[in-house]
Structures are given as C-alpha cells and as structure tokens.
Amino acid sequence: MLKAELRKKYMQQRKALSRDEAFLLSEKIFQNFITYFKPEAGQKIHIFVPIEKFNEIDTQIFINYFLGQNIRVYVPKVVADKLISIEVFNDTVFEINSWGISEPVSNKDSVEVDFHYVITPLLYCDPNGNRVGYGKGFYDRLFQSISPETKKIGVNYFDPDDFIDDVWENDIPLDYLVTPTEVLSFLSGLE
C-alpha cells in the first residue's frame, strides 16, 4: 500500500480506540519496552510527547518512569522548521503549541546526538521497519543527525501487516517496533 493510504487507514483505526483502550495498550507497550530494553540510570532517551487529539501512544508513562529512574529525557520541539532536542526534568514547563502538541517553553537545544534510544512517533510501521509518520520528514532528518549506535524504536498499537510500496531513498527504517504484544527487531542479526 502507499503511505497516503496507510496513513489514512491507521489514523482511522487509532481514532476508533477509546481513551481507555489507548491507555491500556500504551501501558502494554511501555511494559514491553521496559522488559526488552531494560533502560538504566544515566542513559539518554529521546522520546516524543503524545498528541492527544491524534490518540497517540501515551508516552507520559515512559517519561515519568525515566525521570524517576534518573534516565536523561529529551523531547522534540520544532523551532524554525527544525526539530531540536530539549532535555527535560521534573520541573520543566510545557505549553501547547499551534499544532496542539505539548512542548517545553524553552528553545534551548541540547545538541545531544549520542542517545541510547530514540522512541519515535508513527502511524504505521511495515514488516521491514519502514515507517509512516505524518509526512513532514522531521524524524528522518533527526535520524541522519544522531549517532549510528542510537537505537531507533517505533511504538505502535498495531502489528506490521501491510508493506509500504512507496519507500523513498531517504527514508530511514527503524531498528525496532514495540507493540502491545511484542518487540520486533529489524536489525537482521546485528544485535
């Protein structure tokens, strides 16, 4: 299927989830992430803040856990059409931007590139680790700028069933996908 078709299909499926269903599935995804990756104090994790109106995975569960475990947390913010990474703490002040996304008030880019994990938003991920996002390319550009050792991890309510037919040469595939039922690796034995 084409990205546009997959974007529409999975946006509709996501919207069909009740708040309770989405929260329970988010908790399962969180548990699968923690069990599989076992993040440790001092590690650096870049993670998106969910867009509530799009019924995204509730990553606030992750963020609260990471901060409680002394794991360094970075969240994205778009400044002048560029995605920057801002380190956040328990007392970081957030505001809702014009797209309805909660983001730090600060514009201070951490310039960090050596993340252990980047937990990535998506609408869909195929069986090869190719993802369908919102079509702006922010995460492909982020992936090009970070350390090659950083693990790129997608989180999704849905399993990867359909293949993406219009993968572009600059699309950077994920290393892993975490769903409510499993963790899939796309690294083909390189772990």
mmCIF file of N, CA and C in Angstrom, residues 29-104:
data_model
loop_
_atom_site.group_PDB
_atom_site.id
_atom_site.type_symbol
_atom_site.label_atom_id
_atom_site.label_comp_id
_atom_site.label_asym_id
_atom_site.label_seq_id
_atom_site.Cartn_x
_atom_site.Cartn_y
_atom_site.Cartn_z
ATOM 1 N N ILE A 29 2.577 -1.494 25.835
ATOM 2 C CA ILE A 29 3.740 -1.105 25.035
ATOM 3 C C ILE A 29 4.876 -0.686 25.961
ATOM 4 N N PHE A 30 4.539 0.112 26.961
ATOM 5 C CA PHE A 30 5.539 0.548 27.949
ATOM 6 C C PHE A 30 6.182 -0.661 28.633
ATOM 7 N N GLN A 31 5.377 -1.601 29.106
ATOM 8 C CA GLN A 31 5.912 -2.788 29.786
ATOM 9 C C GLN A 31 6.810 -3.597 28.851
ATOM 10 N N ASN A 32 6.409 -3.755 27.594
ATOM 11 C CA ASN A 32 7.245 -4.483 26.627
ATOM 12 C C ASN A 32 8.571 -3.759 26.395
ATOM 13 N N PHE A 33 8.520 -2.428 26.338
ATOM 14 C CA PHE A 33 9.755 -1.654 26.169
ATOM 15 C C PHE A 33 10.692 -1.875 27.356
ATOM 16 N N ILE A 34 10.172 -1.720 28.562
ATOM 17 C CA ILE A 34 10.993 -1.836 29.771
ATOM 18 C C ILE A 34 11.572 -3.247 29.896
ATOM 19 N N THR A 35 10.754 -4.251 29.645
ATOM 20 C CA THR A 35 11.197 -5.640 29.761
ATOM 21 C C THR A 35 12.286 -5.965 28.745
ATOM 22 N N TYR A 36 12.125 -5.485 27.515
ATOM 23 C CA TYR A 36 13.062 -5.826 26.445
ATOM 24 C C TYR A 36 14.351 -5.015 26.521
ATOM 25 N N PHE A 37 14.237 -3.704 26.712
ATOM 26 C CA PHE A 37 15.412 -2.830 26.615
ATOM 27 C C PHE A 37 16.094 -2.559 27.962
ATOM 28 N N LYS A 38 15.356 -2.711 29.062
ATOM 29 C CA LYS A 38 15.921 -2.529 30.405
ATOM 30 C C LYS A 38 16.732 -1.232 30.531
ATOM 31 N N PRO A 39 16.097 -0.076 30.299
ATOM 32 C CA PRO A 39 16.840 1.192 30.381
ATOM 33 C C PRO A 39 17.398 1.416 31.790
ATOM 34 N N GLU A 40 18.562 2.064 31.841
ATOM 35 C CA GLU A 40 19.276 2.242 33.106
ATOM 36 C C GLU A 40 19.548 3.711 33.386
ATOM 37 N N ALA A 41 19.758 4.017 34.669
ATOM 38 C CA ALA A 41 20.102 5.377 35.090
ATOM 39 C C ALA A 41 21.290 5.883 34.279
ATOM 40 N N GLY A 42 21.220 7.138 33.893
ATOM 41 C CA GLY A 42 22.313 7.761 33.140
ATOM 42 C C GLY A 42 22.168 7.641 31.633
ATOM 43 N N GLN A 43 21.338 6.705 31.161
ATOM 44 C CA GLN A 43 21.138 6.610 29.718
ATOM 45 C C GLN A 43 20.371 7.832 29.217
ATOM 46 N N LYS A 44 20.489 8.091 27.912
ATOM 47 C CA LYS A 44 19.844 9.245 27.292
ATOM 48 C C LYS A 44 18.795 8.746 26.300
ATOM 49 N N ILE A 45 17.550 9.157 26.538
ATOM 50 C CA ILE A 45 16.448 8.707 25.698
ATOM 51 C C ILE A 45 15.705 9.917 25.138
ATOM 52 N N HIS A 46 15.578 9.940 23.817
ATOM 53 C CA HIS A 46 14.781 10.955 23.130
ATOM 54 C C HIS A 46 13.399 10.336 22.914
ATOM 55 N N ILE A 47 12.358 11.033 23.347
ATOM 56 C CA ILE A 47 11.000 10.484 23.253
ATOM 57 C C ILE A 47 10.014 11.593 22.928
ATOM 58 N N PHE A 48 9.062 11.281 22.096
ATOM 59 C CA PHE A 48 8.052 12.276 21.723
ATOM 60 C C PHE A 48 7.006 12.434 22.823
ATOM 61 N N VAL A 49 6.415 13.610 22.857
ATOM 62 C CA VAL A 49 5.281 13.884 23.741
ATOM 63 C C VAL A 49 4.031 13.646 22.905
ATOM 64 N N PRO A 50 3.071 12.860 23.415
ATOM 65 C CA PRO A 50 1.937 12.479 22.567
ATOM 66 C C PRO A 50 1.019 13.646 22.204
ATOM 67 N N ILE A 51 0.464 13.550 20.996
ATOM 68 C CA ILE A 51 -0.555 14.496 20.557
ATOM 69 C C ILE A 51 -1.898 13.860 20.920
ATOM 70 N N GLU A 52 -2.537 14.419 21.923
ATOM 71 C CA GLU A 52 -3.758 13.822 22.457
ATOM 72 C C GLU A 52 -4.856 13.700 21.403
ATOM 73 N N LYS A 53 -5.024 14.751 20.585
ATOM 74 C CA LYS A 53 -6.117 14.716 19.599
ATOM 75 C C LYS A 53 -5.906 13.644 18.533
ATOM 76 N N PHE A 54 -4.670 13.151 18.374
ATOM 77 C CA PHE A 54 -4.390 12.071 17.430
ATOM 78 C C PHE A 54 -4.368 10.701 18.102
ATOM 79 N N ASN A 55 -4.703 10.671 19.409
ATOM 80 C CA ASN A 55 -4.782 9.406 20.156
ATOM 81 C C ASN A 55 -3.455 8.629 20.081
ATOM 82 N N GLU A 56 -2.341 9.367 20.171
ATOM 83 C CA GLU A 56 -1.022 8.729 20.114
ATOM 84 C C GLU A 56 -0.746 7.910 21.378
ATOM 85 N N ILE A 57 0.258 7.039 21.283
ATOM 86 C CA ILE A 57 0.705 6.263 22.431
ATOM 87 C C ILE A 57 0.959 7.233 23.584
ATOM 88 N N ASP A 58 0.518 6.874 24.783
ATOM 89 C CA ASP A 58 0.715 7.739 25.956
ATOM 90 C C ASP A 58 2.152 7.575 26.458
ATOM 91 N N THR A 59 3.036 8.400 25.919
ATOM 92 C CA THR A 59 4.450 8.311 26.306
ATOM 93 C C THR A 59 4.734 9.002 27.630
ATOM 94 N N GLN A 60 3.730 9.666 28.207
ATOM 95 C CA GLN A 60 3.949 10.279 29.519
ATOM 96 C C GLN A 60 4.268 9.194 30.547
ATOM 97 N N ILE A 61 3.740 7.985 30.347
ATOM 98 C CA ILE A 61 4.062 6.841 31.212
ATOM 99 C C ILE A 61 5.573 6.589 31.175
ATOM 100 N N PHE A 62 6.141 6.589 29.980
ATOM 101 C CA PHE A 62 7.573 6.378 29.782
ATOM 102 C C PHE A 62 8.367 7.511 30.443
ATOM 103 N N ILE A 63 7.960 8.743 30.130
ATOM 104 C CA ILE A 63 8.704 9.912 30.614
ATOM 105 C C ILE A 63 8.751 9.934 32.135
ATOM 106 N N ASN A 64 7.613 9.700 32.779
ATOM 107 C CA ASN A 64 7.572 9.685 34.251
ATOM 108 C C ASN A 64 8.489 8.604 34.809
ATOM 109 N N TYR A 65 8.455 7.423 34.202
ATOM 110 C CA TYR A 65 9.316 6.325 34.648
ATOM 111 C C TYR A 65 10.786 6.690 34.474
ATOM 112 N N PHE A 66 11.147 7.192 33.298
ATOM 113 C CA PHE A 66 12.546 7.532 33.026
ATOM 114 C C PHE A 66 13.057 8.569 34.022
ATOM 115 N N LEU A 67 12.285 9.617 34.228
ATOM 116 C CA LEU A 67 12.716 10.664 35.164
ATOM 117 C C LEU A 67 12.868 10.089 36.576
ATOM 118 N N GLY A 68 11.985 9.182 36.968
ATOM 119 C CA GLY A 68 12.054 8.549 38.284
ATOM 120 C C GLY A 68 13.242 7.611 38.445
ATOM 121 N N GLN A 69 13.794 7.149 37.320
ATOM 122 C CA GLN A 69 14.937 6.224 37.336
ATOM 123 C C GLN A 69 16.251 6.934 37.009
ATOM 124 N N ASN A 70 16.244 8.249 37.021
ATOM 125 C CA ASN A 70 17.433 9.047 36.692
ATOM 126 C C ASN A 70 17.970 8.770 35.289
ATOM 127 N N ILE A 71 17.048 8.509 34.380
ATOM 128 C CA ILE A 71 17.372 8.371 32.967
ATOM 129 C C ILE A 71 17.170 9.757 32.354
ATOM 130 N N ARG A 72 18.124 10.194 31.550
ATOM 131 C CA ARG A 72 18.035 11.532 30.954
ATOM 132 C C ARG A 72 17.026 11.506 29.802
ATOM 133 N N VAL A 73 16.113 12.468 29.833
ATOM 134 C CA VAL A 73 14.996 12.508 28.890
ATOM 135 C C VAL A 73 15.097 13.753 28.014
ATOM 136 N N TYR A 74 14.942 13.534 26.704
ATOM 137 C CA TYR A 74 14.955 14.608 25.718
ATOM 138 C C TYR A 74 13.675 14.512 24.908
ATOM 139 N N VAL A 75 13.070 15.650 24.645
ATOM 140 C CA VAL A 75 11.856 15.662 23.835
ATOM 141 C C VAL A 75 12.067 16.594 22.645
ATOM 142 N N PRO A 76 11.321 16.348 21.570
ATOM 143 C CA PRO A 76 11.477 17.178 20.373
ATOM 144 C C PRO A 76 10.694 18.481 20.493
ATOM 145 N N LYS A 77 11.204 19.478 19.797
ATOM 146 C CA LYS A 77 10.475 20.742 19.628
ATOM 147 C C LYS A 77 10.851 21.284 18.258
ATOM 148 N N VAL A 78 9.853 21.730 17.515
ATOM 149 C CA VAL A 78 10.114 22.311 16.206
ATOM 150 C C VAL A 78 10.322 23.815 16.383
ATOM 151 N N VAL A 79 11.503 24.268 15.993
ATOM 152 C CA VAL A 79 11.858 25.677 16.044
ATOM 153 C C VAL A 79 12.385 26.065 14.659
ATOM 154 N N ALA A 80 11.716 27.021 14.024
ATOM 155 C CA ALA A 80 12.114 27.470 12.677
ATOM 156 C C ALA A 80 12.234 26.292 11.708
ATOM 157 N N ASP A 81 11.220 25.442 11.697
ATOM 158 C CA ASP A 81 11.148 24.269 10.805
ATOM 159 C C ASP A 81 12.246 23.238 11.024
ATOM 160 N N LYS A 82 12.878 23.272 12.190
ATOM 161 C CA LYS A 82 13.902 22.287 12.530
ATOM 162 C C LYS A 82 13.519 21.610 13.845
ATOM 163 N N LEU A 83 13.693 20.306 13.901
ATOM 164 C CA LEU A 83 13.421 19.555 15.127
ATOM 165 C C LEU A 83 14.657 19.625 16.018
ATOM 166 N N ILE A 84 14.499 20.190 17.215
ATOM 167 C CA ILE A 84 15.601 20.226 18.173
ATOM 168 C C ILE A 84 15.256 19.303 19.334
ATOM 169 N N SER A 85 16.260 18.950 20.125
ATOM 170 C CA SER A 85 16.074 18.052 21.264
ATOM 171 C C SER A 85 16.326 18.827 22.547
ATOM 172 N N ILE A 86 15.311 18.891 23.378
ATOM 173 C CA ILE A 86 15.407 19.635 24.628
ATOM 174 C C ILE A 86 15.402 18.643 25.791
ATOM 175 N N GLU A 87 16.406 18.747 26.664
ATOM 176 C CA GLU A 87 16.423 17.882 27.842
ATOM 177 C C GLU A 87 15.375 18.393 28.824
ATOM 178 N N VAL A 88 14.592 17.463 29.376
ATOM 179 C CA VAL A 88 13.538 17.840 30.315
ATOM 180 C C VAL A 88 13.784 17.213 31.680
ATOM 181 N N PHE A 89 13.200 17.864 32.672
ATOM 182 C CA PHE A 89 13.327 17.449 34.066
ATOM 183 C C PHE A 89 11.935 17.481 34.698
ATOM 184 N N ASN A 90 11.828 17.047 35.948
ATOM 185 C CA ASN A 90 10.524 17.047 36.614
ATOM 186 C C ASN A 90 9.881 18.428 36.655
ATOM 187 N N ASP A 91 10.684 19.483 36.683
ATOM 188 C CA ASP A 91 10.128 20.836 36.804
ATOM 189 C C ASP A 91 10.086 21.597 35.476
ATOM 190 N N THR A 92 10.309 20.922 34.355
ATOM 191 C CA THR A 92 10.265 21.592 33.053
ATOM 192 C C THR A 92 8.846 22.096 32.777
ATOM 193 N N VAL A 93 8.756 23.332 32.323
ATOM 194 C CA VAL A 93 7.459 23.934 31.995
ATOM 195 C C VAL A 93 7.140 23.654 30.526
ATOM 196 N N PHE A 94 5.922 23.149 30.297
ATOM 197 C CA PHE A 94 5.444 22.841 28.943
ATOM 198 C C PHE A 94 4.302 23.781 28.582
ATOM 199 N N GLU A 95 4.099 23.963 27.255
ATOM 200 C CA GLU A 95 2.952 24.710 26.750
ATOM 201 C C GLU A 95 2.453 24.008 25.487
ATOM 202 N N ILE A 96 1.215 24.253 25.123
ATOM 203 C CA ILE A 96 0.631 23.668 23.918
ATOM 204 C C ILE A 96 0.928 24.595 22.742
ATOM 205 N N ASN A 97 1.536 24.030 21.679
ATOM 206 C CA ASN A 97 1.863 24.856 20.516
ATOM 207 C C ASN A 97 0.661 24.958 19.566
ATOM 208 N N SER A 98 0.847 25.611 18.431
ATOM 209 C CA SER A 98 -0.251 25.850 17.487
ATOM 210 C C SER A 98 -0.777 24.559 16.846
ATOM 211 N N TRP A 99 0.008 23.471 16.892
ATOM 212 C CA TRP A 99 -0.443 22.174 16.353
ATOM 213 C C TRP A 99 -1.109 21.315 17.428
ATOM 214 N N GLY A 100 -1.203 21.837 18.644
ATOM 215 C CA GLY A 100 -1.812 21.076 19.731
ATOM 216 C C GLY A 100 -0.847 20.120 20.400
ATOM 217 N N ILE A 101 0.451 20.359 20.232
ATOM 218 C CA ILE A 101 1.475 19.496 20.812
ATOM 219 C C ILE A 101 2.044 20.162 22.058
ATOM 220 N N SER A 102 2.120 19.416 23.131
ATOM 221 C CA SER A 102 2.747 19.916 24.352
ATOM 222 C C SER A 102 4.260 19.856 24.174
ATOM 223 N N GLU A 103 4.912 21.002 24.390
ATOM 224 C CA GLU A 103 6.364 21.040 24.242
ATOM 225 C C GLU A 103 6.953 22.008 25.269
ATOM 226 N N PRO A 104 8.240 21.840 25.581
ATOM 227 C CA PRO A 104 8.860 22.735 26.555
ATOM 228 C C PRO A 104 8.786 24.191 26.101
#
